[in-house]
Amino acid sequence: MSAHCQLTGRVPGFGNSVSHSHRRTSRRFDPNIQRKRYWLAGEGRHVRLTLSAKGIKTVDAIGVEAAVARIRARGGKV
């Protein structure tokens, strides 16, 4: 599963781990990605969305219909 949110567009960030001796090695900061299943009443079916934790809170606030509309406006497939 790719680590990007369908709703907010969050993707991994990259940086360095810095040890006590100050040596640097590459690392990756992944967003908190979850797969959630929602009932889409307008289409009479379930949809499975790949969302970050912030994306899940956004769906709770605006509703699944509006969230799917935003995803489709960005060109995403649902």
PDB file of C-alpha atoms in Angstrom:
ATOM      1  CA  MET A   1       0.000   0.000   0.000  1.00  0.00           C
ATOM      2  CA  SER A   2       1.449   3.366  -0.929  1.00  0.00           C
ATOM      3  CA  ALA A   3       1.794   5.730   2.005  1.00  0.00           C
ATOM      4  CA  HIS A   4      -0.352   8.599   0.765  1.00  0.00           C
ATOM      5  CA  CYS A   5      -3.743   9.879   1.861  1.00  0.00           C
ATOM      6  CA  GLN A   6      -6.457  10.034  -0.795  1.00  0.00           C
ATOM      7  CA  LEU A   7      -8.186  12.985   0.875  1.00  0.00           C
ATOM      8  CA  THR A   8      -5.457  15.247   2.252  1.00  0.00           C
ATOM      9  CA  GLY A   9      -2.660  14.197  -0.089  1.00  0.00           C
ATOM     10  CA  ARG A  10      -0.200  13.580   2.739  1.00  0.00           C
ATOM     11  CA  VAL A  11       2.918  11.699   1.603  1.00  0.00           C
ATOM     12  CA  PRO A  12       6.079  10.528   3.385  1.00  0.00           C
ATOM     13  CA  GLY A  13       8.670  13.114   4.340  1.00  0.00           C
ATOM     14  CA  PHE A  14      12.382  12.411   4.185  1.00  0.00           C
ATOM     15  CA  GLY A  15      15.197  13.462   6.469  1.00  0.00           C
ATOM     16  CA  ASN A  16      18.081  12.178   8.516  1.00  0.00           C
ATOM     17  CA  SER A  17      18.470  10.243  11.722  1.00  0.00           C
ATOM     18  CA  VAL A  18      21.194  11.904  13.763  1.00  0.00           C
ATOM     19  CA  SER A  19      23.044   9.676  16.215  1.00  0.00           C
ATOM     20  CA  HIS A  20      24.692  10.731  19.472  1.00  0.00           C
ATOM     21  CA  SER A  21      28.002  11.025  17.607  1.00  0.00           C
ATOM     22  CA  HIS A  22      26.183  13.219  15.038  1.00  0.00           C
ATOM     23  CA  ARG A  23      26.470  10.736  12.152  1.00  0.00           C
ATOM     24  CA  ARG A  24      23.575  11.088   9.746  1.00  0.00           C
ATOM     25  CA  THR A  25      21.656   8.310   8.004  1.00  0.00           C
ATOM     26  CA  SER A  26      18.639   8.656   5.749  1.00  0.00           C
ATOM     27  CA  ARG A  27      15.193   7.993   7.157  1.00  0.00           C
ATOM     28  CA  ARG A  28      11.573   8.324   6.151  1.00  0.00           C
ATOM     29  CA  PHE A  29       8.708   9.912   8.109  1.00  0.00           C
ATOM     30  CA  ASP A  30       5.552   8.013   7.124  1.00  0.00           C
ATOM     31  CA  PRO A  31       2.082   9.489   7.709  1.00  0.00           C
ATOM     32  CA  ASN A  32      -0.347   7.485   9.852  1.00  0.00           C
ATOM     33  CA  ILE A  33      -2.183   5.729   6.991  1.00  0.00           C
ATOM     34  CA  GLN A  34      -5.256   3.573   7.641  1.00  0.00           C
ATOM     35  CA  ARG A  35      -7.684   1.776   5.325  1.00  0.00           C
ATOM     36  CA  LYS A  36     -11.287   2.568   6.251  1.00  0.00           C
ATOM     37  CA  ARG A  37     -14.544   1.264   4.803  1.00  0.00           C
ATOM     38  CA  TYR A  38     -17.439   3.727   4.579  1.00  0.00           C
ATOM     39  CA  TRP A  39     -21.032   3.338   3.431  1.00  0.00           C
ATOM     40  CA  LEU A  40     -21.698   5.643   0.477  1.00  0.00           C
ATOM     41  CA  ALA A  41     -25.474   6.080   0.653  1.00  0.00           C
ATOM     42  CA  GLY A  42     -25.747   8.056  -2.587  1.00  0.00           C
ATOM     43  CA  GLU A  43     -24.403   5.116  -4.593  1.00  0.00           C
ATOM     44  CA  GLY A  44     -25.732   2.336  -2.347  1.00  0.00           C
ATOM     45  CA  ARG A  45     -22.335   0.717  -1.821  1.00  0.00           C
ATOM     46  CA  HIS A  46     -19.318   0.633   0.448  1.00  0.00           C
ATOM     47  CA  VAL A  47     -16.081   2.409  -0.455  1.00  0.00           C
ATOM     48  CA  ARG A  48     -12.662   1.620   0.963  1.00  0.00           C
ATOM     49  CA  LEU A  49     -10.496   4.713   1.395  1.00  0.00           C
ATOM     50  CA  THR A  50      -6.803   5.001   2.247  1.00  0.00           C
ATOM     51  CA  LEU A  51      -6.705   7.887   4.712  1.00  0.00           C
ATOM     52  CA  SER A  52      -4.330   9.494   7.162  1.00  0.00           C
ATOM     53  CA  ALA A  53      -5.485  10.026  10.745  1.00  0.00           C
ATOM     54  CA  LYS A  54      -6.236  13.668   9.861  1.00  0.00           C
ATOM     55  CA  GLY A  55      -8.174  12.486   6.790  1.00  0.00           C
ATOM     56  CA  ILE A  56     -10.359  10.245   8.981  1.00  0.00           C
ATOM     57  CA  LYS A  57     -11.152  13.210  11.230  1.00  0.00           C
ATOM     58  CA  THR A  58     -11.985  15.288   8.151  1.00  0.00           C
ATOM     59  CA  VAL A  59     -14.435  12.625   6.911  1.00  0.00           C
ATOM     60  CA  ASP A  60     -16.059  12.616  10.370  1.00  0.00           C
ATOM     61  CA  ALA A  61     -16.452  16.404  10.179  1.00  0.00           C
ATOM     62  CA  ILE A  62     -17.662  16.902   6.585  1.00  0.00           C
ATOM     63  CA  GLY A  63     -19.258  13.530   5.863  1.00  0.00           C
ATOM     64  CA  VAL A  64     -18.322  10.733   3.509  1.00  0.00           C
ATOM     65  CA  GLU A  65     -20.272  12.122   0.525  1.00  0.00           C
ATOM     66  CA  ALA A  66     -18.381  15.441   0.604  1.00  0.00           C
ATOM     67  CA  ALA A  67     -15.072  13.649   1.169  1.00  0.00           C
ATOM     68  CA  VAL A  68     -15.605  11.393  -1.864  1.00  0.00           C
ATOM     69  CA  ALA A  69     -16.543  14.468  -3.907  1.00  0.00           C
ATOM     70  CA  ARG A  70     -13.237  16.119  -2.898  1.00  0.00           C
ATOM     71  CA  ILE A  71     -11.251  12.995  -3.795  1.00  0.00           C
ATOM     72  CA  ARG A  72     -12.932  12.808  -7.205  1.00  0.00           C
ATOM     73  CA  ALA A  73     -12.328  16.567  -7.778  1.00  0.00           C
ATOM     74  CA  ARG A  74      -8.604  15.935  -7.231  1.00  0.00           C
ATOM     75  CA  GLY A  75      -8.762  13.240  -9.907  1.00  0.00           C
ATOM     76  CA  GLY A  76      -8.726  10.274  -7.528  1.00  0.00           C
ATOM     77  CA  LYS A  77     -10.561   7.039  -8.170  1.00  0.00           C
ATOM     78  CA  VAL A  78     -13.090   5.815  -5.597  1.00  0.00           C
TER      79      VAL A  78
END
